[in-house]
Coordinates of C-alpha atoms in Angstrom, one line a residue:
X140 CA 35.3 26.2 16.1
X141 CA 34.6 24.2 19.2
X142 CA 37.1 26.5 21.3
X143 CA 35.4 29.7 19.6
X144 CA 31.8 28.2 21.4
X145 CA 33.7 27.4 24.5
X146 CA 34.8 30.6 25.4
X147 CA 32.1 32.9 24.4
X148 CA 30.1 34.8 27.1
X149 CA 27.4 31.8 27.4
X150 CA 23.9 33.0 28.3
X151 CA 22.8 31.5 31.8
X152 CA 26.4 31.9 33.2
X153 CA 25.4 30.1 36.6
X154 CA 24.5 27.1 34.9
X155 CA 27.5 26.9 32.4
X156 CA 29.3 24.1 34.6
X157 CA 25.7 22.0 34.7
X158 CA 24.6 22.2 31.2
X159 CA 27.7 21.5 28.7
X160 CA 27.7 23.4 25.7
X161 CA 28.3 20.3 23.5
X162 CA 25.0 18.7 24.6
X163 CA 23.4 22.1 24.0
X164 CA 24.6 21.8 20.4
X165 CA 24.0 18.4 19.9
X166 CA 20.1 18.5 20.9
X167 CA 19.7 21.3 18.9
X168 CA 21.8 21.0 15.5
X169 CA 21.7 17.0 14.5
X170 CA 17.9 16.8 15.5
X171 CA 17.3 20.0 13.4
X172 CA 19.3 18.8 10.4
X173 CA 17.6 15.2 10.6
X174 CA 14.2 17.2 10.7
X175 CA 14.6 19.0 7.5
X176 CA 16.6 16.1 5.6
X177 CA 13.7 13.7 6.3
X178 CA 10.8 16.2 5.5
X179 CA 12.5 17.6 2.5
X180 CA 13.3 14.1 0.9
X181 CA 9.5 13.0 1.5
X182 CA 8.2 16.4 -0.2
X183 CA 11.0 15.9 -3.0
X184 CA 9.5 12.2 -3.4
X185 CA 6.0 12.6 -3.2
X186 CA 4.1 16.1 -3.4
X187 CA 0.8 15.7 -1.5
X188 CA -0.9 17.6 1.4
X189 CA 0.8 15.2 3.9
X190 CA 4.1 15.5 2.7
X191 CA 3.8 19.4 2.5
X192 CA 2.3 19.9 5.8
X193 CA 5.2 17.3 7.4
X194 CA 7.8 19.5 5.6
X195 CA 6.2 22.7 7.3
X196 CA 6.6 21.0 10.8
X197 CA 10.2 20.0 10.2
X198 CA 11.0 23.4 9.1
X199 CA 9.4 25.1 12.2
X200 CA 11.1 22.9 14.2
X201 CA 14.7 23.7 12.6
X202 CA 13.8 27.2 12.8
X203 CA 13.0 27.0 16.5
X204 CA 16.0 25.2 17.2
X205 CA 18.0 28.1 15.5
X206 CA 16.4 30.6 17.2
X207 CA 16.6 28.8 20.7
X208 CA 20.3 28.3 20.3
X209 CA 20.7 31.9 19.4
X210 CA 18.8 32.9 22.5
X211 CA 21.2 31.0 24.4
X212 CA 24.2 33.1 23.4
X213 CA 24.9 36.8 24.4
X214 CA 27.8 37.3 22.4
X215 CA 25.5 38.0 19.1
X216 CA 24.1 41.2 21.0
X217 CA 21.1 41.9 23.2
X218 CA 18.8 43.0 20.6
X219 CA 19.2 39.6 18.1
X220 CA 19.0 37.5 21.4
X221 CA 15.9 39.3 22.4
X222 CA 14.7 39.0 18.9
X223 CA 15.3 35.3 18.5
X224 CA 13.8 34.4 22.2
X225 CA 10.7 36.6 21.1
X226 CA 10.0 34.4 18.1
X227 CA 9.9 31.1 20.1
X228 CA 6.7 30.7 21.0
X229 CA 5.0 31.9 17.7
X230 CA 7.2 29.5 15.7
X231 CA 6.3 26.7 18.4
X232 CA 2.4 27.6 17.7
X233 CA 2.7 27.4 14.1
X234 CA 4.6 24.1 14.5
X235 CA 1.9 22.4 16.6
X236 CA -0.9 23.7 14.4
X237 CA 0.9 22.1 11.2
X238 CA 1.7 18.7 13.2
X239 CA -2.2 18.6 13.8
X240 CA -2.6 19.1 10.2
X241 CA -0.5 16.6 9.2
X242 CA -1.9 14.2 11.3
X243 CA -5.4 14.9 10.1
X244 CA -4.5 14.6 6.5
X245 CA -2.4 11.3 7.4
X246 CA -5.1 9.6 9.1
X247 CA -8.3 11.0 7.3
X248 CA -6.6 11.1 3.7
X249 CA -8.6 14.5 3.3
X250 CA -7.8 18.2 3.9
X251 CA -8.5 19.8 7.0
X252 CA -11.7 21.3 7.2
X253 CA -12.1 25.1 6.7
X254 CA -13.7 25.7 10.1
X255 CA -10.8 24.2 11.8
X256 CA -7.9 26.5 9.7
X257 CA -10.3 29.5 10.5
X258 CA -10.3 28.5 14.3
X259 CA -6.6 27.8 14.7
X260 CA -5.9 30.9 12.7
X261 CA -8.1 32.9 15.2
X262 CA -6.3 31.3 18.2
X263 CA -2.8 31.9 17.1
X264 CA -3.5 35.5 16.1
X265 CA -3.3 37.2 19.6
X266 CA 0.3 35.8 20.1
X267 CA 1.2 36.7 16.6
X268 CA 0.2 40.5 17.1
X269 CA 1.9 40.4 20.7
X270 CA 5.1 39.0 18.8
X271 CA 5.3 41.6 16.3
X272 CA 4.2 44.5 19.0
X273 CA 7.0 43.4 20.9
X274 CA 4.8 42.8 24.4
X275 CA 5.7 39.1 24.9
X276 CA 9.4 40.0 25.8
X277 CA 9.4 43.9 26.7
X278 CA 12.8 44.1 28.4
X279 CA 15.8 42.1 28.2
X280 CA 19.0 42.2 30.5
X281 CA 21.7 40.6 28.5
X282 CA 24.1 40.8 31.5
X283 CA 21.5 38.9 33.9
X284 CA 20.2 36.8 30.9
X285 CA 16.8 37.9 32.3
X286 CA 13.7 39.1 30.8
X287 CA 10.7 40.7 32.1
X288 CA 7.4 39.1 30.6
X289 CA 3.7 39.3 31.2
X290 CA 2.3 36.0 32.4
X291 CA -0.8 36.0 30.7
X292 CA 0.7 36.7 27.3
X293 CA 3.6 34.2 28.1
X294 CA 1.4 31.4 29.4
X295 CA -1.2 31.9 26.5
X296 CA 0.8 29.9 23.7
X297 CA 1.0 26.9 26.4
X298 CA -2.6 26.9 26.6
X299 CA -3.2 26.6 22.7
X300 CA -0.4 24.2 22.3
X301 CA -2.4 21.9 25.2
X302 CA -5.6 22.5 22.9
X303 CA -3.8 21.1 19.9
X304 CA -2.6 18.0 21.7
X305 CA -5.9 17.4 23.0
X306 CA -7.4 17.5 19.4
X307 CA -4.7 15.5 18.1
X308 CA -5.6 12.9 20.9
X309 CA -9.2 13.3 20.3
X310 CA -8.6 13.0 16.3
X311 CA -6.8 9.5 16.9
X312 CA -9.3 8.3 19.2
X313 CA -12.2 8.9 16.6
X314 CA -10.6 7.8 14.0
X315 CA -9.4 4.3 15.7
X316 CA -13.2 3.8 16.7
X317 CA -14.3 4.3 13.0
X318 CA -11.7 1.6 11.5
X319 CA -12.6 -1.0 14.1
X320 CA -13.1 -3.6 11.7
X321 CA -9.8 -3.0 9.7
X322 CA -6.8 -3.8 11.9
X323 CA -4.2 -2.6 9.6
X324 CA -5.5 1.0 9.4
X325 CA -6.0 1.1 13.2
X326 CA -2.4 0.1 13.5
X327 CA -1.3 2.8 11.2
X328 CA -3.6 5.3 12.9
X329 CA -2.1 4.4 16.4
X330 CA 1.5 4.5 15.0
X331 CA 1.1 7.7 13.1
X332 CA -0.9 9.4 16.2
X333 CA 1.4 8.1 18.8
X334 CA 4.7 9.5 17.0
X335 CA 2.8 12.9 16.5
X336 CA 1.2 13.3 20.0
X337 CA 4.6 12.2 21.6
X338 CA 6.6 14.7 19.9
X339 CA 4.2 17.5 20.9
X340 CA 4.1 16.3 24.6
X341 CA 7.8 16.2 24.6
X342 CA 8.3 19.7 23.1
X343 CA 5.3 20.9 25.2
X344 CA 6.6 19.8 28.5
X345 CA 9.8 21.0 28.3
X346 CA 9.3 24.5 27.4
X347 CA 6.3 24.7 29.7
X348 CA 8.0 23.4 32.7
X349 CA 11.1 25.8 32.4
X350 CA 8.5 28.7 32.1
X351 CA 6.9 27.8 35.4
X352 CA 9.7 26.4 37.2
X353 CA 12.7 28.5 36.2
X354 CA 13.2 30.0 39.5
X355 CA 12.5 27.2 41.2
X356 CA 15.3 24.9 43.3
X357 CA 14.5 22.6 40.3
X358 CA 15.7 25.1 37.2
X359 CA 18.8 23.1 37.1
X360 CA 17.0 19.7 36.1
X361 CA 14.3 21.9 34.2
X362 CA 17.0 23.3 31.9
X363 CA 18.5 20.2 31.3
X364 CA 15.2 18.6 30.7
X365 CA 14.5 21.4 28.0
X366 CA 17.5 20.0 26.0
X367 CA 16.5 16.5 26.0
X368 CA 12.9 17.4 25.3
X369 CA 14.0 18.5 21.4
X370 CA 14.7 14.5 21.1
X371 CA 10.7 14.1 20.6
X372 CA 11.3 14.8 16.8
X373 CA 13.5 11.8 16.5
X374 CA 11.0 9.8 18.1
X375 CA 8.6 11.0 15.4
X376 CA 10.8 10.4 12.7
X377 CA 11.4 6.9 13.9
X378 CA 7.7 6.3 13.8
X379 CA 7.3 7.6 10.4
X380 CA 10.4 5.4 9.1
X381 CA 8.8 2.5 10.6
X382 CA 5.5 3.3 8.9
X383 CA 7.3 3.8 5.6
X384 CA 8.9 0.4 5.6
X385 CA 6.0 -1.5 7.1
X386 CA 3.1 0.0 5.5
X387 CA 4.7 2.0 2.7
X388 CA 2.9 5.2 3.5
X389 CA 3.8 7.9 1.0
X390 CA 4.7 5.1 -1.4
X391 CA 8.3 5.5 -1.0
X392 CA 10.1 2.3 -1.1
X393 CA 13.7 2.8 0.1
X394 CA 13.0 6.1 2.1
X395 CA 12.9 4.4 5.8
X396 CA 16.3 2.5 5.1
X397 CA 17.9 5.7 3.7
X398 CA 16.7 8.2 6.1
X399 CA 17.8 5.9 9.2
X400 CA 21.2 5.4 7.8
X401 CA 21.5 9.5 7.0
X402 CA 20.0 10.1 10.5
X403 CA 22.7 7.8 12.2
X404 CA 25.2 9.5 10.1
X405 CA 24.0 13.0 11.0
X406 CA 23.9 12.3 14.9
X407 CA 27.3 10.2 15.1
X408 CA 29.1 13.0 12.9
X409 CA 27.8 15.9 14.9
X410 CA 29.6 14.7 17.9
X411 CA 32.8 16.2 16.2
X412 CA 31.0 19.4 17.4
X413 CA 32.1 19.0 21.1
X414 CA 34.8 16.4 21.2
X415 CA 38.3 17.3 21.8
X416 CA 40.3 14.1 22.7
X417 CA 42.0 12.6 19.5
X418 CA 41.2 8.9 20.6
X419 CA 37.7 10.2 21.1
X420 CA 37.7 11.3 17.4
X421 CA 39.5 8.1 16.1
X422 CA 36.6 6.0 17.9
X423 CA 34.1 8.2 16.4
X424 CA 35.4 8.4 12.9
X425 CA 35.5 4.4 12.7
X426 CA 32.0 4.2 14.2
X427 CA 31.0 6.5 11.4
X428 CA 32.7 4.4 8.8
X429 CA 31.2 1.3 10.2
X430 CA 27.7 2.7 10.3
X431 CA 28.1 4.0 6.6
X432 CA 29.2 0.3 5.3
X433 CA 26.6 -1.3 7.3
X434 CA 24.0 1.3 5.9
X435 CA 25.0 0.9 2.5
X436 CA 24.7 -2.9 2.7
X437 CA 21.3 -2.6 4.6
X438 CA 20.1 -0.3 1.7
X439 CA 21.0 -2.8 -0.8
X440 CA 19.5 -5.6 1.0
X441 CA 16.2 -3.4 1.4
X442 CA 16.2 -2.4 -2.3
X443 CA 16.3 -6.2 -3.3
X444 CA 13.8 -6.9 -1.0
X445 CA 11.3 -4.1 -2.5
X446 CA 12.2 -5.2 -5.8
X447 CA 11.3 -8.7 -4.9
X448 CA 8.0 -7.4 -3.0
X449 CA 7.0 -5.5 -6.1
X450 CA 7.2 -8.3 -8.3
X451 CA 5.4 -10.3 -5.9
X452 CA 2.5 -7.7 -5.7
X453 CA 2.6 -7.4 -9.4
X454 CA 1.8 -11.4 -9.6
X455 CA -0.7 -10.7 -7.0
X456 CA -2.4 -7.8 -9.2
X457 CA -2.3 -9.8 -12.2
X458 CA -3.6 -12.9 -10.4
X459 CA -6.6 -10.9 -9.0
X460 CA -7.2 -9.4 -12.6
X461 CA -7.2 -13.0 -13.6
X462 CA -9.3 -14.3 -10.6
X463 CA -11.8 -11.2 -11.7
X464 CA -11.9 -12.4 -15.4
X465 CA -12.5 -16.0 -14.4
X466 CA -15.6 -15.0 -12.0
X467 CA -16.7 -12.9 -14.9
X468 CA -16.1 -16.0 -17.6
X469 CA -17.4 -18.8 -14.8
X470 CA -20.9 -16.4 -14.4
X471 CA -21.1 -16.3 -18.0
X472 CA -20.9 -20.0 -18.4
X473 CA -23.3 -20.6 -15.4
X474 CA -25.7 -18.2 -17.6
X475 CA -25.0 -20.2 -20.6
X476 CA -25.5 -23.2 -18.8
X477 CA -28.7 -22.3 -17.5
X478 CA -30.1 -21.1 -20.9
X479 CA -28.8 -24.3 -22.3
X480 CA -30.4 -26.3 -19.6
X481 CA -34.0 -24.3 -20.3
X482 CA -33.6 -24.7 -24.1
X483 CA -33.3 -28.6 -23.5
X484 CA -36.3 -28.5 -21.2
X485 CA -38.3 -26.8 -24.0
X486 CA -37.0 -28.8 -26.6
X487 CA -37.7 -32.0 -24.9
X488 CA -41.3 -30.9 -23.8
X489 CA -42.2 -30.0 -27.4
X490 CA -40.8 -33.7 -28.8
X491 CA -42.6 -35.6 -26.1
X492 CA -46.3 -34.7 -27.7
X493 CA -45.2 -36.0 -31.3
X494 CA -43.2 -39.0 -29.8
X495 CA -46.2 -40.2 -27.9
X496 CA -48.3 -40.0 -31.0
X497 CA -45.9 -41.7 -33.0
X498 CA -45.8 -44.5 -30.3
X499 CA -49.4 -44.5 -30.1
X500 CA -50.4 -45.0 -33.8
X501 CA -47.3 -47.7 -34.1
X502 CA -48.9 -49.7 -31.4
X503 CA -52.4 -49.3 -33.0
X504 CA -51.1 -50.4 -36.4
X505 CA -49.2 -53.7 -34.4
X506 CA -52.4 -54.5 -32.9
X507 CA -54.4 -54.7 -36.1
X508 CA -56.8 -51.6 -35.3
X509 CA -56.3 -50.5 -38.7
X510 CA -56.9 -53.6 -40.7
X511 CA -54.7 -56.8 -42.0
X512 CA -51.1 -55.6 -42.2
X513 CA -48.5 -57.3 -44.2
X514 CA -45.5 -58.8 -42.6
X515 CA -43.0 -55.9 -44.0
X516 CA -45.5 -53.5 -42.5
X517 CA -45.6 -54.9 -39.1
X518 CA -41.8 -55.4 -39.1
X519 CA -41.3 -51.5 -40.2
X520 CA -44.1 -50.4 -37.6
X521 CA -42.3 -52.8 -34.9
X522 CA -38.9 -50.5 -35.7
X523 CA -41.1 -47.5 -35.6
X524 CA -42.7 -48.4 -32.1
X525 CA -39.1 -49.6 -30.6
X526 CA -37.5 -46.5 -32.0
X527 CA -40.0 -44.0 -30.8
X528 CA -40.1 -45.8 -26.9
X529 CA -36.0 -45.5 -27.0
X530 CA -36.7 -41.8 -28.0
X531 CA -39.0 -41.1 -25.3
X532 CA -36.8 -42.7 -22.4
X533 CA -34.0 -40.2 -24.2
X534 CA -36.4 -37.5 -23.6
X535 CA -37.4 -38.2 -20.2
X536 CA -33.7 -38.3 -19.3
X537 CA -33.1 -34.8 -20.6
X538 CA -36.4 -33.5 -19.1
X539 CA -35.0 -35.1 -15.7
X540 CA -31.7 -33.7 -16.1
X541 CA -33.0 -30.0 -16.8
X542 CA -35.3 -30.0 -13.9
X543 CA -32.7 -31.2 -11.5
X544 CA -30.3 -28.4 -12.9
X545 CA -32.9 -25.8 -12.4
X546 CA -33.8 -27.1 -9.1
X547 CA -37.5 -27.9 -10.5
X548 CA -37.4 -31.6 -9.5
X549 CA -40.2 -32.2 -7.2
X550 CA -40.3 -35.0 -4.8
X551 CA -43.7 -36.8 -3.2
X552 CA -42.5 -38.5 -0.1
X553 CA -45.0 -41.5 1.0
X554 CA -44.8 -44.5 3.3
X555 CA -44.8 -47.7 1.4
X556 CA -43.0 -51.2 1.1
X557 CA -39.8 -51.2 -0.6
X558 CA -39.9 -55.3 -1.4
X559 CA -43.3 -54.9 -3.1
X560 CA -42.1 -52.0 -5.3
X561 CA -38.7 -54.1 -6.3
X562 CA -40.8 -57.0 -7.1
X563 CA -43.2 -55.0 -9.4
X564 CA -40.3 -53.7 -11.4
X565 CA -38.9 -57.4 -11.7
X566 CA -42.3 -58.4 -12.8
X567 CA -42.2 -55.6 -15.8
X568 CA -38.6 -56.4 -16.7
X569 CA -39.1 -60.2 -16.7
X570 CA -39.8 -60.5 -20.6
X571 CA -37.0 -58.6 -21.7
X572 CA -34.9 -60.8 -19.3
X573 CA -36.3 -63.8 -20.5
X574 CA -35.7 -62.6 -24.2
X575 CA -32.1 -62.1 -23.4
X576 CA -31.7 -65.2 -22.3
X577 CA -30.8 -64.4 -18.5
X578 CA -31.5 -66.0 -15.2
X579 CA -32.9 -63.6 -12.6
X580 CA -33.1 -64.2 -8.7
X581 CA -34.7 -62.0 -6.4
X582 CA -33.8 -62.5 -2.7
X583 CA -35.9 -61.2 0.3
X584 CA -37.1 -62.1 3.6
X585 CA -40.7 -62.8 2.6
X586 CA -42.0 -62.7 6.3
X587 CA -40.5 -58.9 6.9
X588 CA -41.7 -55.6 5.7
X589 CA -39.5 -52.9 4.2
X590 CA -41.3 -49.7 5.1
X591 CA -39.4 -46.8 3.8
X592 CA -40.7 -43.1 3.1
X593 CA -39.4 -41.6 -0.2
X594 CA -40.9 -40.7 -3.7
X595 CA -42.3 -44.1 -4.9
X596 CA -42.5 -43.2 -8.5
X597 CA -39.0 -41.9 -8.9
X598 CA -37.5 -44.6 -6.6
X599 CA -39.3 -47.3 -9.3
X600 CA -37.6 -45.0 -12.1
X601 CA -33.9 -45.6 -10.4
X602 CA -34.6 -49.5 -9.5
X603 CA -35.8 -49.8 -13.3
X604 CA -33.1 -48.1 -14.7
X605 CA -30.1 -50.3 -12.7
X606 CA -32.0 -53.5 -13.6
X607 CA -32.4 -52.4 -17.1
X608 CA -28.4 -51.4 -17.1
X609 CA -27.5 -55.0 -15.7
X610 CA -29.7 -56.5 -18.7
X611 CA -28.3 -54.5 -21.4
X612 CA -24.7 -54.9 -20.3
X613 CA -25.0 -58.8 -19.7
X614 CA -24.7 -60.9 -22.6
X615 CA -25.1 -64.1 -20.8
X616 CA -25.3 -65.3 -17.2
X617 CA -27.6 -63.9 -14.7
X618 CA -28.6 -61.4 -12.6
X619 CA -29.2 -61.3 -8.8
X620 CA -31.2 -59.0 -6.8
X621 CA -31.2 -59.1 -3.1
X622 CA -32.7 -57.0 -0.6
X623 CA -31.3 -56.9 2.9
X624 CA -31.6 -55.0 6.0
X625 CA -28.4 -53.6 6.9
X626 CA -27.8 -51.6 10.3
X627 CA -30.7 -48.9 10.5
X628 CA -31.3 -48.9 6.5
X629 CA -32.0 -51.5 3.5
X630 CA -29.7 -52.3 1.1
X631 CA -30.8 -53.1 -2.5
X632 CA -28.0 -55.2 -4.5
X633 CA -28.3 -55.7 -8.3
X634 CA -25.6 -58.0 -9.2
X635 CA -24.7 -59.4 -12.8
X636 CA -22.3 -61.5 -14.7
X637 CA -21.9 -58.8 -17.2
X638 CA -18.9 -56.7 -18.9
X639 CA -17.9 -55.2 -15.6
X640 CA -16.3 -51.9 -15.2
X641 CA -12.7 -51.0 -14.9
X642 CA -11.4 -49.2 -11.4
X643 CA -10.6 -45.9 -13.5
X644 CA -14.2 -45.5 -14.8
X645 CA -15.8 -46.1 -11.5
X646 CA -15.5 -42.7 -10.0
X647 CA -16.9 -41.0 -13.1
X648 CA -19.8 -43.4 -13.8
X649 CA -22.3 -41.1 -11.9
X650 CA -21.3 -38.1 -14.1
X651 CA -23.5 -36.7 -16.8
X652 CA -22.7 -38.5 -20.0
X653 CA -20.2 -40.9 -18.6
X654 CA -20.3 -44.4 -19.7
X655 CA -17.6 -47.4 -19.2
X656 CA -15.1 -47.7 -21.8
X657 CA -16.5 -51.1 -23.2
X658 CA -20.2 -49.9 -22.9
X659 CA -20.7 -49.1 -26.6
X660 CA -19.6 -52.5 -27.4
X661 CA -22.6 -54.1 -25.8
X662 CA -25.3 -51.3 -26.0
X663 CA -24.9 -48.5 -28.1
X664 CA -28.2 -46.6 -27.1
X665 CA -26.9 -45.2 -23.9
X666 CA -26.9 -41.5 -23.1
X667 CA -24.8 -41.5 -20.0
X668 CA -27.5 -39.9 -18.1
X669 CA -29.3 -42.6 -16.3
X670 CA -27.0 -42.9 -13.3
X671 CA -26.6 -39.3 -13.0
X672 CA -30.2 -39.1 -12.5
X673 CA -30.4 -42.1 -10.1
X674 CA -27.8 -40.7 -7.9
X675 CA -29.7 -37.3 -7.8
X676 CA -32.7 -38.7 -6.9
X677 CA -31.5 -41.4 -4.2
X678 CA -29.4 -38.5 -2.6
X679 CA -32.8 -36.2 -2.6
X680 CA -34.4 -39.3 -0.6
X681 CA -31.8 -39.3 1.7
X682 CA -29.9 -42.6 0.4
X683 CA -26.6 -43.5 -1.4
X684 CA -25.8 -45.3 -4.4
X685 CA -22.5 -46.7 -5.7
X686 CA -21.1 -49.4 -7.7
X687 CA -18.5 -52.2 -7.1
X688 CA -16.6 -54.2 -9.8
X689 CA -13.5 -56.2 -10.0
X690 CA -12.7 -55.0 -13.4
X691 CA -13.7 -55.6 -16.9
X692 CA -15.3 -59.1 -17.8
X693 CA -15.6 -59.8 -14.1
X694 CA -19.4 -58.4 -13.6
X695 CA -20.6 -55.5 -11.3
X696 CA -23.1 -55.0 -8.8
X697 CA -24.8 -51.7 -7.9
X698 CA -25.7 -51.1 -4.3
X699 CA -28.7 -48.5 -3.1
X700 CA -29.2 -47.7 0.4
X701 CA -32.1 -46.0 1.7
X702 CA -33.1 -45.1 5.5
X703 CA -36.0 -46.9 7.2
X704 CA -39.1 -45.3 8.0
X705 CA -38.7 -46.1 11.6

């Protein structure tokens, strides 16, 4: 077959020594086959507008290669050569149009606007008419391999091809700016745009330069460049293969590796068309076998990686679904928690009035405002009074918690002496402390002022809660209250010899409904809300509160740290 092509009456006889027949065949046949294979495989796997237009581009390119190859040889007859030559410009125009069409659908994900289709049809129509009327190649001399052409008709297709190239560049630029915040989309736009534009520029420059410089002193180099200009198609396929593997365009997993291997096999195997030496054929055969084996291993590896990636993607999808469900559930829980808080606030308000009435009437009975009472009645009234007093504290705690959670806790910041506030709280608790048989010590510098700016009433509530805790959880011993200057702040330390706190419980002590494990043995009335409220109040007043203890049975100390007013 090779000898047949070598001995034929090769068109352009004066260039036969400079342009090898093998190179001519190699530039046309393998590239055309690779284009048809790639485009056909994409169309077989995926049926969408992008795959259809890509296949048409590849089909036009292969058709152009076939007719161009026919036009190089005169043995087929002058009429066939002339017919093949006359169709090249029209085929090229359709190829340029569908290349732009493909680029548009790939970048935008939409069909080409109707007005652009109509405009493209209008500007291609003159070349179509000239071709079928035979005006673009009226006379052809097979012996001299020369054609008489009208310059205006000949150059018009090149002008249209330039328009399609400029339109492609403009399209890529506009879409690149449009997706300036999406890096992945911008990279894909650049890659697919660069592939298409390079393919069109290579093809256009090779045919255009041959047309205008065929009679010049550079004709030898120009005809060689026309052959190499066809390798713009492998460039385009290379960009598309990379996009398939990297960004999974067309949603095809293995097409990148498969297309690469098949293209390599085609390019290597096609060398048999123009190699005559036996040693060269052996070398090509070995290269072909090695490439095939490596390619099979590559495809298997890529398949394994794709399967792993798909599994990871499925896990990511499931994780996203779970996260979305968790977000919905979390929002629902927040709504329910808010409703619960609102209900607690409402219920607490409703309980407060009757509790105040019960406590007030019990107090009147104990004071004898309703006349002489028996000992049994006094005992009962005392129980009612104490119980309502305890219940009122619980209701106040729930009200404060609901206000904190709803963001309705208000603070009235004023300037006052912290020492006087602590002393007043201690004086109020002295009867309870004395009744419990405990000793109380208050240490503060009598000559110093402890001025701070905070919510006095709420801070009093916190100090009372901390001292009351020490009284409740100290069966015997003493309670020591120290107020000291510490750097740029004041520290209030309430230290007791009570039941102590284990190291494990301390981090949880300021949470809602949290109590020490041994607290219920000493006092069963605690709600676990007092320290939570205390921490929220101290934090709102730009202070800190924490507890220290060496363990159960070793007492504890609560430290409140507040900034000075200076």
